[in-house]
mmCIF file of C-alpha atoms and ligand atoms in Angstrom:
data_model
loop_
_atom_site.group_PDB
_atom_site.id
_atom_site.type_symbol
_atom_site.label_atom_id
_atom_site.label_comp_id
_atom_site.label_asym_id
_atom_site.label_seq_id
_atom_site.Cartn_x
_atom_site.Cartn_y
_atom_site.Cartn_z
ATOM 1 C CA MET A 1 137.670 120.825 94.219
ATOM 2 C CA THR A 2 136.999 121.448 90.551
ATOM 3 C CA GLU A 3 134.360 124.206 90.060
ATOM 4 C CA ARG A 4 130.898 122.662 88.685
ATOM 5 C CA LEU A 5 128.321 123.877 86.241
ATOM 6 C CA SER A 6 124.938 123.527 87.337
ATOM 7 C CA SER A 7 121.975 122.329 85.312
ATOM 8 C CA GLY A 8 119.602 123.632 87.562
ATOM 9 C CA GLN A 9 118.220 120.503 87.974
ATOM 10 C CA PRO A 10 119.601 119.086 91.346
ATOM 11 C CA ARG A 11 118.933 115.111 90.359
ATOM 12 C CA LEU A 12 120.909 115.700 87.353
ATOM 13 C CA ASP A 13 123.831 117.633 88.940
ATOM 14 C CA ALA A 14 123.900 114.731 91.479
ATOM 15 C CA ILE A 15 124.354 112.079 88.807
ATOM 16 C CA LEU A 16 127.264 114.220 87.700
ATOM 17 C CA ASN A 17 128.567 114.354 91.252
ATOM 18 C CA GLY A 18 127.908 118.219 91.452
ATOM 19 C CA GLY A 19 127.548 118.995 87.788
ATOM 20 C CA LEU A 20 129.735 119.258 84.723
ATOM 21 C CA PRO A 21 133.214 120.423 84.978
ATOM 22 C CA THR A 22 133.836 124.131 84.078
ATOM 23 C CA ASN A 23 136.299 125.043 81.328
ATOM 24 C CA ALA A 24 135.785 121.960 79.686
ATOM 25 C CA ILE A 25 134.496 120.306 76.354
ATOM 26 C CA ASN A 26 131.259 118.608 76.977
ATOM 27 C CA MET A 27 129.151 116.774 74.507
ATOM 28 C CA VAL A 28 125.576 116.003 74.572
ATOM 29 C CA ILE A 29 124.732 113.274 71.967
ATOM 30 C CA GLY A 30 121.262 111.388 70.990
ATOM 31 C CA ALA A 31 118.760 110.764 68.446
ATOM 32 C CA PRO A 32 116.977 113.724 67.057
ATOM 33 C CA GLY A 33 114.076 114.946 69.391
ATOM 34 C CA SER A 34 115.784 113.377 72.462
ATOM 35 C CA GLY A 35 116.280 116.832 74.204
ATOM 36 C CA LYS A 36 119.978 117.563 73.403
ATOM 37 C CA THR A 37 119.169 121.264 72.586
ATOM 38 C CA ILE A 38 116.522 121.885 75.298
ATOM 39 C CA LEU A 39 119.233 120.179 77.890
ATOM 40 C CA THR A 40 122.009 122.516 76.445
ATOM 41 C CA GLU A 41 119.723 125.608 76.603
ATOM 42 C CA GLN A 42 118.999 124.795 80.341
ATOM 43 C CA TYR A 43 122.862 125.109 81.096
ATOM 44 C CA ILE A 44 123.436 128.212 79.142
ATOM 45 C CA PHE A 45 120.396 130.230 80.181
ATOM 46 C CA ARG A 46 121.123 129.311 83.747
ATOM 47 C CA ASN A 47 124.978 130.168 83.550
ATOM 48 C CA ALA A 48 125.312 132.856 81.195
ATOM 49 C CA THR A 49 126.362 136.149 82.431
ATOM 50 C CA VAL A 50 126.596 139.644 80.543
ATOM 51 C CA GLU A 51 130.475 139.528 81.264
ATOM 52 C CA ARG A 52 130.877 136.095 79.914
ATOM 53 C CA PRO A 53 127.953 135.462 77.798
ATOM 54 C CA ALA A 54 126.896 132.069 76.189
ATOM 55 C CA LEU A 55 127.890 131.972 72.343
ATOM 56 C CA TYR A 56 125.271 129.494 70.556
ATOM 57 C CA LEU A 57 126.717 128.638 67.345
ATOM 58 C CA ALA A 58 124.260 126.941 64.946
ATOM 59 C CA THR A 59 125.930 124.784 61.790
ATOM 60 C CA VAL A 60 123.840 123.680 58.972
ATOM 61 C CA SER A 61 121.081 121.549 60.649
ATOM 62 C CA GLU A 62 119.947 124.347 63.289
ATOM 63 C CA PRO A 63 118.935 127.477 61.722
ATOM 64 C CA PHE A 64 118.820 129.742 64.559
ATOM 65 C CA ASP A 65 115.524 131.543 64.231
ATOM 66 C CA LYS A 66 114.019 128.253 64.676
ATOM 67 C CA ILE A 67 115.968 127.450 67.652
ATOM 68 C CA ILE A 68 114.678 130.878 69.445
ATOM 69 C CA ARG A 69 111.007 130.157 68.363
ATOM 70 C CA TYR A 70 111.103 126.752 69.973
ATOM 71 C CA ALA A 71 113.482 127.970 73.119
ATOM 72 C CA GLN A 72 110.422 130.617 73.495
ATOM 73 C CA ASN A 73 108.030 127.924 74.966
ATOM 74 C CA LEU A 74 110.558 126.853 77.765
ATOM 75 C CA GLU A 75 110.260 128.256 81.252
ATOM 76 C CA PHE A 76 113.794 129.031 81.586
ATOM 77 C CA PHE A 77 113.705 130.885 78.357
ATOM 78 C CA ASP A 78 114.844 134.683 78.989
ATOM 79 C CA ALA A 79 114.074 137.194 76.236
ATOM 80 C CA ASN A 80 116.025 139.644 77.730
ATOM 81 C CA ALA A 81 118.972 137.685 77.494
ATOM 82 C CA ILE A 82 118.955 137.521 73.877
ATOM 83 C CA GLY A 83 121.975 139.600 72.631
ATOM 84 C CA THR A 84 123.217 140.385 75.895
ATOM 85 C CA ARG A 85 123.700 136.943 77.915
ATOM 86 C CA VAL A 86 122.843 134.812 74.976
ATOM 87 C CA ILE A 87 124.216 135.310 71.699
ATOM 88 C CA TYR A 88 123.080 133.233 68.635
ATOM 89 C CA GLU A 89 125.130 133.168 65.765
ATOM 90 C CA ASP A 90 124.915 130.960 62.305
ATOM 91 C CA LEU A 91 127.903 129.476 61.149
ATOM 92 C CA GLY A 92 126.184 127.980 57.901
ATOM 93 C CA GLN A 93 127.501 130.862 55.726
ATOM 94 C CA ALA A 94 131.331 130.594 56.846
ATOM 95 C CA LEU A 95 131.002 126.978 56.431
ATOM 96 C CA ARG A 96 129.534 126.825 53.020
ATOM 97 C CA ASP A 97 131.878 129.488 51.924
ATOM 98 C CA GLN A 98 134.999 128.268 53.500
ATOM 99 C CA GLY A 99 134.490 125.203 55.188
ATOM 100 C CA LEU A 100 136.274 124.471 58.475
ATOM 101 C CA SER A 101 138.894 127.122 58.296
ATOM 102 C CA GLY A 102 136.170 129.500 57.886
ATOM 103 C CA VAL A 103 134.515 128.228 61.063
ATOM 104 C CA LEU A 104 137.763 128.708 62.779
ATOM 105 C CA SER A 105 138.183 132.415 61.577
ATOM 106 C CA ARG A 106 134.625 133.025 62.468
ATOM 107 C CA VAL A 107 134.913 131.506 65.912
ATOM 108 C CA ASP A 108 137.899 133.552 66.451
ATOM 109 C CA ALA A 109 136.229 136.652 65.493
ATOM 110 C CA LEU A 110 133.090 136.036 67.717
ATOM 111 C CA ILE A 111 135.341 134.999 70.688
ATOM 112 C CA LYS A 112 137.163 138.361 70.353
ATOM 113 C CA GLU A 113 133.936 140.121 70.046
ATOM 114 C CA HIS A 114 131.898 138.721 72.816
ATOM 115 C CA HIS A 115 134.698 136.876 75.189
ATOM 116 C CA PRO A 116 132.088 134.237 76.085
ATOM 117 C CA GLY A 117 132.139 132.015 79.005
ATOM 118 C CA LEU A 118 130.092 129.269 77.276
ATOM 119 C CA VAL A 119 130.198 128.164 73.840
ATOM 120 C CA VAL A 120 127.759 125.866 71.892
ATOM 121 C CA ILE A 121 128.026 124.337 68.618
ATOM 122 C CA ASP A 122 124.888 122.661 67.544
ATOM 123 C CA SER A 123 125.092 120.527 65.359
ATOM 124 C CA PHE A 124 128.807 119.542 65.853
ATOM 125 C CA LYS A 125 128.360 116.271 64.096
ATOM 126 C CA ALA A 126 127.323 118.135 60.663
ATOM 127 C CA LEU A 127 130.941 119.584 60.630
ATOM 128 C CA HIS A 128 132.280 116.258 59.636
ATOM 129 C CA ALA A 129 130.737 116.724 56.228
ATOM 130 C CA PHE A 130 133.037 119.799 55.459
ATOM 131 C CA ALA A 131 136.437 117.788 55.893
ATOM 132 C CA ALA A 132 138.111 116.528 52.950
ATOM 133 C CA ASP A 133 139.443 113.759 54.989
ATOM 134 C CA GLN A 134 139.893 112.495 58.858
ATOM 135 C CA GLY A 135 143.531 114.213 58.755
ATOM 136 C CA GLU A 136 141.756 117.635 58.314
ATOM 137 C CA PHE A 137 138.991 116.937 60.634
ATOM 138 C CA ARG A 138 141.610 116.056 63.374
ATOM 139 C CA ARG A 139 143.702 119.137 62.782
ATOM 140 C CA PHE A 140 140.402 121.214 62.964
ATOM 141 C CA LEU A 141 139.544 119.389 66.384
ATOM 142 C CA HIS A 142 142.990 120.123 67.642
ATOM 143 C CA ASP A 143 142.816 124.142 66.679
ATOM 144 C CA LEU A 144 139.405 124.556 68.107
ATOM 145 C CA ALA A 145 139.898 122.802 71.311
ATOM 146 C CA GLY A 146 143.071 124.938 71.816
ATOM 147 C CA ARG A 147 141.148 128.085 71.251
ATOM 148 C CA LEU A 148 138.303 126.879 73.804
ATOM 149 C CA THR A 149 140.880 125.984 76.414
ATOM 150 C CA ALA A 150 142.538 129.258 75.939
ATOM 151 C CA LEU A 151 139.630 131.105 76.434
ATOM 152 C CA ALA A 152 138.605 129.076 79.758
ATOM 153 C CA ALA A 153 135.048 128.518 78.240
ATOM 154 C CA SER A 154 132.814 125.742 79.062
ATOM 155 C CA SER A 155 131.900 124.207 75.638
ATOM 156 C CA PHE A 156 128.981 121.948 74.564
ATOM 157 C CA TRP A 157 129.386 119.958 71.373
ATOM 158 C CA VAL A 158 126.043 118.922 70.238
ATOM 159 C CA GLY A 159 125.053 116.247 67.770
ATOM 160 C CA GLU A 160 123.183 113.232 66.528
ATOM 161 C CA TYR A 161 125.874 110.586 67.042
ATOM 162 C CA ASP A 162 125.022 106.897 67.488
ATOM 163 C CA ALA A 163 126.674 104.137 69.059
ATOM 164 C CA ALA A 164 129.169 103.292 66.093
ATOM 165 C CA ASP A 165 130.151 107.056 66.112
ATOM 166 C CA SER A 166 131.460 107.087 69.592
ATOM 167 C CA SER A 167 134.112 104.483 69.000
ATOM 168 C CA GLU A 168 135.204 106.122 65.759
ATOM 169 C CA ALA A 169 134.490 110.096 65.863
ATOM 170 C CA PRO A 170 137.666 111.646 67.308
ATOM 171 C CA GLU A 171 135.996 114.207 69.186
ATOM 172 C CA PHE A 172 134.723 111.723 71.569
ATOM 173 C CA ALA A 173 138.484 111.122 72.882
ATOM 174 C CA VAL A 174 138.826 115.096 72.939
ATOM 175 C CA ALA A 175 135.438 115.724 75.187
ATOM 176 C CA ASP A 176 135.782 115.831 79.051
ATOM 177 C CA ALA A 177 132.266 114.788 79.481
ATOM 178 C CA ILE A 178 129.728 112.827 77.481
ATOM 179 C CA ILE A 179 126.050 113.167 78.067
ATOM 180 C CA ALA A 180 123.933 110.624 75.777
ATOM 181 C CA LEU A 181 120.394 110.775 75.544
ATOM 182 C CA GLY A 182 118.368 107.737 74.156
ATOM 183 C CA THR A 183 115.451 105.746 74.785
ATOM 184 C CA THR A 184 115.067 102.169 76.045
ATOM 185 C CA ARG A 185 112.269 99.786 75.647
ATOM 186 C CA VAL A 186 110.711 98.505 78.855
ATOM 187 C CA SER A 187 108.298 95.557 78.027
ATOM 188 C CA GLU A 188 105.808 97.696 75.507
ATOM 189 C CA ARG A 189 106.898 100.895 76.423
ATOM 190 C CA GLN A 190 109.824 103.744 75.160
ATOM 191 C CA THR A 191 111.272 105.406 78.377
ATOM 192 C CA ARG A 192 113.822 108.172 77.444
ATOM 193 C CA ILE A 193 117.005 107.418 79.334
ATOM 194 C CA LEU A 194 120.153 109.687 80.139
ATOM 195 C CA GLN A 195 123.503 108.111 80.400
ATOM 196 C CA ILE A 196 126.895 109.568 81.292
ATOM 197 C CA ARG A 197 129.420 108.188 78.851
ATOM 198 C CA LYS A 198 132.469 109.767 80.408
ATOM 199 C CA LEU A 199 133.363 112.422 83.022
ATOM 200 C CA ARG A 200 137.070 113.256 83.158
ATOM 201 C CA GLY A 201 138.556 113.370 86.833
ATOM 202 C CA SER A 202 135.290 112.560 88.534
ATOM 203 C CA GLY A 203 132.924 109.869 89.540
ATOM 204 C CA PHE A 204 129.436 109.807 88.294
ATOM 205 C CA ALA A 205 126.163 107.824 88.659
ATOM 206 C CA ALA A 206 126.487 105.097 86.231
ATOM 207 C CA GLY A 207 123.779 103.280 84.500
ATOM 208 C CA GLU A 208 120.505 104.498 82.726
ATOM 209 C CA HIS A 209 118.543 107.222 84.134
ATOM 210 C CA ALA A 210 114.993 107.934 83.011
ATOM 211 C CA TYR A 211 114.097 111.605 82.194
ATOM 212 C CA ARG A 212 111.046 113.449 81.079
ATOM 213 C CA ILE A 213 111.157 116.571 78.633
ATOM 214 C CA SER A 214 108.566 119.418 79.800
ATOM 215 C CA ALA A 215 108.449 123.222 79.555
ATOM 216 C CA ALA A 216 110.841 122.981 82.588
ATOM 217 C CA GLY A 217 113.478 121.334 80.498
ATOM 218 C CA LEU A 218 114.701 117.655 81.151
ATOM 219 C CA ASP A 219 113.725 116.184 84.409
ATOM 220 C CA VAL A 220 116.087 113.147 85.399
ATOM 221 C CA PHE A 221 115.441 110.405 87.862
ATOM 222 C CA PRO A 222 118.544 108.912 88.880
ATOM 223 C CA ARG A 223 118.491 105.166 88.882
ATOM 224 C CA LEU A 224 117.650 103.637 92.336
ATOM 225 C CA ALA A 225 120.652 101.888 93.227
ATOM 226 C CA ASP A 226 122.506 101.265 96.594
ATOM 227 C CA PRO A 227 121.644 104.263 98.851
ATOM 228 C CA ILE A 228 124.785 106.458 99.305
ATOM 229 C CA GLU A 229 124.047 106.758 102.962
ATOM 230 C CA ALA A 230 123.650 103.545 104.777
ATOM 231 C CA SER A 231 123.261 104.760 108.222
ATOM 232 C CA ASP A 232 121.635 102.669 111.061
ATOM 233 C CA TYR A 233 118.027 103.125 111.770
ATOM 234 C CA ALA A 234 115.884 101.726 114.549
ATOM 235 C CA LEU A 235 113.013 99.376 114.035
ATOM 236 C CA GLY A 236 110.444 99.643 116.822
ATOM 237 C CA THR A 237 109.333 96.224 118.381
ATOM 238 C CA LYS A 238 105.704 97.434 118.956
ATOM 239 C CA ARG A 239 103.548 95.753 116.526
ATOM 240 C CA GLN A 240 101.335 98.377 114.318
ATOM 241 C CA SER A 241 97.576 97.703 114.029
ATOM 242 C CA THR A 242 96.093 96.891 110.852
ATOM 243 C CA GLY A 243 93.236 98.747 111.564
ATOM 244 C CA VAL A 244 90.864 95.651 111.921
ATOM 245 C CA GLU A 245 90.493 94.490 115.260
ATOM 246 C CA ALA A 246 90.035 90.842 114.593
ATOM 247 C CA LEU A 247 92.866 90.801 112.100
ATOM 248 C CA ASP A 248 95.227 92.404 115.134
ATOM 249 C CA THR A 249 94.265 89.451 117.216
ATOM 250 C CA LEU A 250 94.990 86.771 114.675
ATOM 251 C CA LEU A 251 98.488 88.524 113.990
ATOM 252 C CA ALA A 252 99.418 88.913 117.213
ATOM 253 C CA ASP A 253 98.941 92.402 117.656
ATOM 254 C CA GLY A 254 99.302 93.593 114.093
ATOM 255 C CA TYR A 255 102.259 93.934 111.664
ATOM 256 C CA TRP A 256 105.808 94.200 112.318
ATOM 257 C CA PRO A 257 107.263 97.720 112.103
ATOM 258 C CA GLY A 258 109.492 98.233 108.875
ATOM 259 C CA SER A 259 107.837 95.101 107.301
ATOM 260 C CA THR A 260 105.832 94.609 104.022
ATOM 261 C CA THR A 261 102.662 92.417 103.759
ATOM 262 C CA LEU A 262 101.360 91.298 100.434
ATOM 263 C CA VAL A 263 97.643 91.248 100.396
ATOM 264 C CA CYS A 264 96.575 89.246 97.521
ATOM 265 C CA GLY A 265 93.389 87.550 96.109
ATOM 266 C CA PRO A 266 90.968 88.204 93.424
ATOM 267 C CA SER A 267 88.791 91.141 92.336
ATOM 268 C CA GLY A 268 86.507 92.536 94.974
ATOM 269 C CA VAL A 269 87.697 90.343 98.109
ATOM 270 C CA GLY A 270 88.697 93.443 100.145
ATOM 271 C CA LYS A 271 92.423 94.084 99.186
ATOM 272 C CA THR A 272 92.213 97.949 98.933
ATOM 273 C CA LEU A 273 90.023 97.967 101.829
ATOM 274 C CA LEU A 274 92.344 96.470 104.107
ATOM 275 C CA GLY A 275 94.993 98.804 102.894
ATOM 276 C CA LEU A 276 92.793 101.513 103.706
ATOM 277 C CA HIS A 277 92.003 100.289 107.018
ATOM 278 C CA PHE A 278 95.803 100.411 107.951
ATOM 279 C CA ILE A 279 96.282 103.963 106.642
ATOM 280 C CA PHE A 280 93.350 105.493 108.405
ATOM 281 C CA GLN A 281 94.082 103.571 111.871
ATOM 282 C CA GLY A 282 97.468 105.197 111.464
ATOM 283 C CA ALA A 283 96.179 108.611 110.547
ATOM 284 C CA LYS A 284 94.209 108.501 113.810
ATOM 285 C CA ALA A 285 96.945 107.467 115.907
ATOM 286 C CA GLY A 286 99.152 110.107 114.409
ATOM 287 C CA GLN A 287 101.139 108.147 112.055
ATOM 288 C CA PRO A 288 100.994 109.846 108.516
ATOM 289 C CA GLY A 289 100.413 107.154 105.700
ATOM 290 C CA VAL A 290 100.903 107.074 101.915
ATOM 291 C CA ILE A 291 98.320 105.349 99.829
ATOM 292 C CA ALA A 292 100.235 104.683 96.141
ATOM 293 C CA THR A 293 97.577 103.445 93.912
ATOM 294 C CA LEU A 294 98.087 102.496 90.149
ATOM 295 C CA GLN A 295 94.579 101.668 89.738
ATOM 296 C CA GLU A 296 91.798 103.759 91.430
ATOM 297 C CA ASN A 297 92.195 107.764 90.953
ATOM 298 C CA ARG A 298 91.258 110.138 93.632
ATOM 299 C CA ILE A 299 87.807 110.275 92.530
ATOM 300 C CA GLN A 300 87.064 106.350 92.368
ATOM 301 C CA LEU A 301 89.037 105.783 95.918
ATOM 302 C CA SER A 302 86.946 108.736 97.657
ATOM 303 C CA ARG A 303 83.942 106.921 96.685
ATOM 304 C CA ILE A 304 85.384 104.081 98.723
ATOM 305 C CA VAL A 305 86.776 105.995 101.461
ATOM 306 C CA ASP A 306 84.048 108.165 102.214
ATOM 307 C CA GLY A 307 81.522 105.260 102.304
ATOM 308 C CA PHE A 308 83.306 104.242 105.392
ATOM 309 C CA GLY A 309 83.279 107.462 106.929
ATOM 310 C CA TRP A 310 86.663 108.424 106.280
ATOM 311 C CA SER A 311 88.267 111.249 104.092
ATOM 312 C CA LEU A 312 91.262 111.343 101.902
ATOM 313 C CA ASP A 313 91.730 115.182 102.964
ATOM 314 C CA GLN A 314 92.167 113.983 106.490
ATOM 315 C CA PRO A 315 95.592 115.154 107.821
ATOM 316 C CA GLY A 316 98.191 112.438 107.741
ATOM 317 C CA VAL A 317 96.771 110.871 104.349
ATOM 318 C CA HIS A 318 98.563 111.296 101.494
ATOM 319 C CA LEU A 319 97.454 109.938 98.133
ATOM 320 C CA MET A 320 100.042 109.398 95.041
ATOM 321 C CA ALA A 321 97.581 107.950 92.030
ATOM 322 C CA ARG A 322 99.557 107.247 88.819
ATOM 323 C CA SER A 323 98.765 105.029 85.804
ATOM 324 C CA PRO A 324 100.897 102.069 85.268
ATOM 325 C CA VAL A 325 100.998 102.840 81.742
ATOM 326 C CA ASP A 326 102.919 105.989 82.053
ATOM 327 C CA VAL A 327 105.089 105.113 85.264
ATOM 328 C CA TYR A 328 109.121 105.341 85.407
ATOM 329 C CA ILE A 329 109.772 103.082 88.451
ATOM 330 C CA ASP A 330 112.483 105.140 89.361
ATOM 331 C CA GLU A 331 110.417 108.280 89.291
HETATM 332 N N1 ADP B 401 107.114 121.829 76.649
HETATM 333 C C1 ADP B 401 107.336 120.663 76.238
HETATM 334 N N2 ADP B 401 106.767 119.554 76.781
HETATM 335 C C2 ADP B 401 107.024 118.490 76.615
HETATM 336 N N3 ADP B 401 107.935 117.840 75.620
HETATM 337 C C3 ADP B 401 108.737 118.820 74.904
HETATM 338 C C4 ADP B 401 108.585 120.028 75.165
HETATM 339 N N4 ADP B 401 108.927 120.995 74.565
HETATM 340 C C5 ADP B 401 109.899 120.109 73.554
HETATM 341 N N5 ADP B 401 109.512 118.852 74.167
HETATM 342 C C6 ADP B 401 109.845 117.556 73.561
HETATM 343 O O1 ADP B 401 111.426 117.838 73.255
HETATM 344 C C7 ADP B 401 112.056 117.185 72.029
HETATM 345 C C8 ADP B 401 112.721 118.344 71.255
HETATM 346 O O2 ADP B 401 114.068 118.427 72.109
HETATM 347 P P1 ADP B 401 115.058 118.955 71.564
HETATM 348 O O3 ADP B 401 116.197 119.445 72.317
HETATM 349 O O4 ADP B 401 114.794 119.952 70.341
HETATM 350 O O5 ADP B 401 115.787 117.722 70.606
HETATM 351 P P2 ADP B 401 117.243 117.474 69.670
HETATM 352 O O6 ADP B 401 117.967 118.793 70.121
HETATM 353 O O7 ADP B 401 117.693 116.343 70.583
HETATM 354 O O8 ADP B 401 116.857 117.035 68.584
HETATM 355 C C9 ADP B 401 110.725 116.787 71.256
HETATM 356 O O9 ADP B 401 110.879 115.327 71.153
HETATM 357 C C10 ADP B 401 109.389 117.370 71.899
HETATM 358 O O10 ADP B 401 108.603 116.144 72.345
HETATM 359 MG MG1 MG B 402 118.414 120.173 68.412
#
């Protein structure tokens, strides 16, 4: 089995079939503000060691004092790592003075000095502007990839590439893995989505996976598709009480286990109440239940619940209240 590089986020690692391949060239692409830098930092702060540090190389677009200033707000940021496990260097000067060959000599010197296990170039796309033509860029890519492979380092090439770039830019052919960050529109709402475009030598969970960014980094919610484990389970034959005696009688002793019942009707007829009867009857019988509400919050629901002599704090009663405005369905 190939070794894998963990993001520290089990759901993202699972999408990648265990993680990114080590000693590989990984690209992280997407629009500005999509979280490319944050994701990359997630990987390096988790995996860099003093023996094999991370070398974070900023090109023209990302001055490194600014990168550090923003990274400080992230939970996984470790100030003690800077200069020991995580080394930030600026390639801007070398680029401006000597172009791509300047980058190669600078990378050589830094590799010799630090012997890094992880190498980041952010933004990689910005390097294109310094090549006289496609031929020069391809030679540069070849030389750089050769050095990184010899070093047995895991690399991250970060850039604001769009859909058109991915068919033309030669680095996409060189990369072993490509993570694309973007957004999609679901009715009136923008949702951040992560897609794996390529993962050499491994399967991965295809499709658009929603993610959120917080101080903890990227949190990814794998697309709910066919369950991987399709093991058998038994449905009991004993009907479940609805919590309303007369309704149990009408339904020949209640709901079927494992079934779904739609309760519909106009506002104020008792739909929520019918659900509550079911949950609190279950709780009384030792069956834990979940109330998932996209309407009332805990306080509003408490008022109804308390009025019937129940309590949301009762054992076996779990509440998930979310605003439908901000719901990611796979989350
Ligand atoms: N603590 C945080 N909570 C929520 N969102 C955050 C937080 N820190 C940064 N972000 C979001 O992360 C994005 C910036 O991520 P970054 O990795 O710098 O993007 P990129 O490198 O792709 O331009 C911004 O859109 C910002 O809204
Ligand atoms: Mg960035």
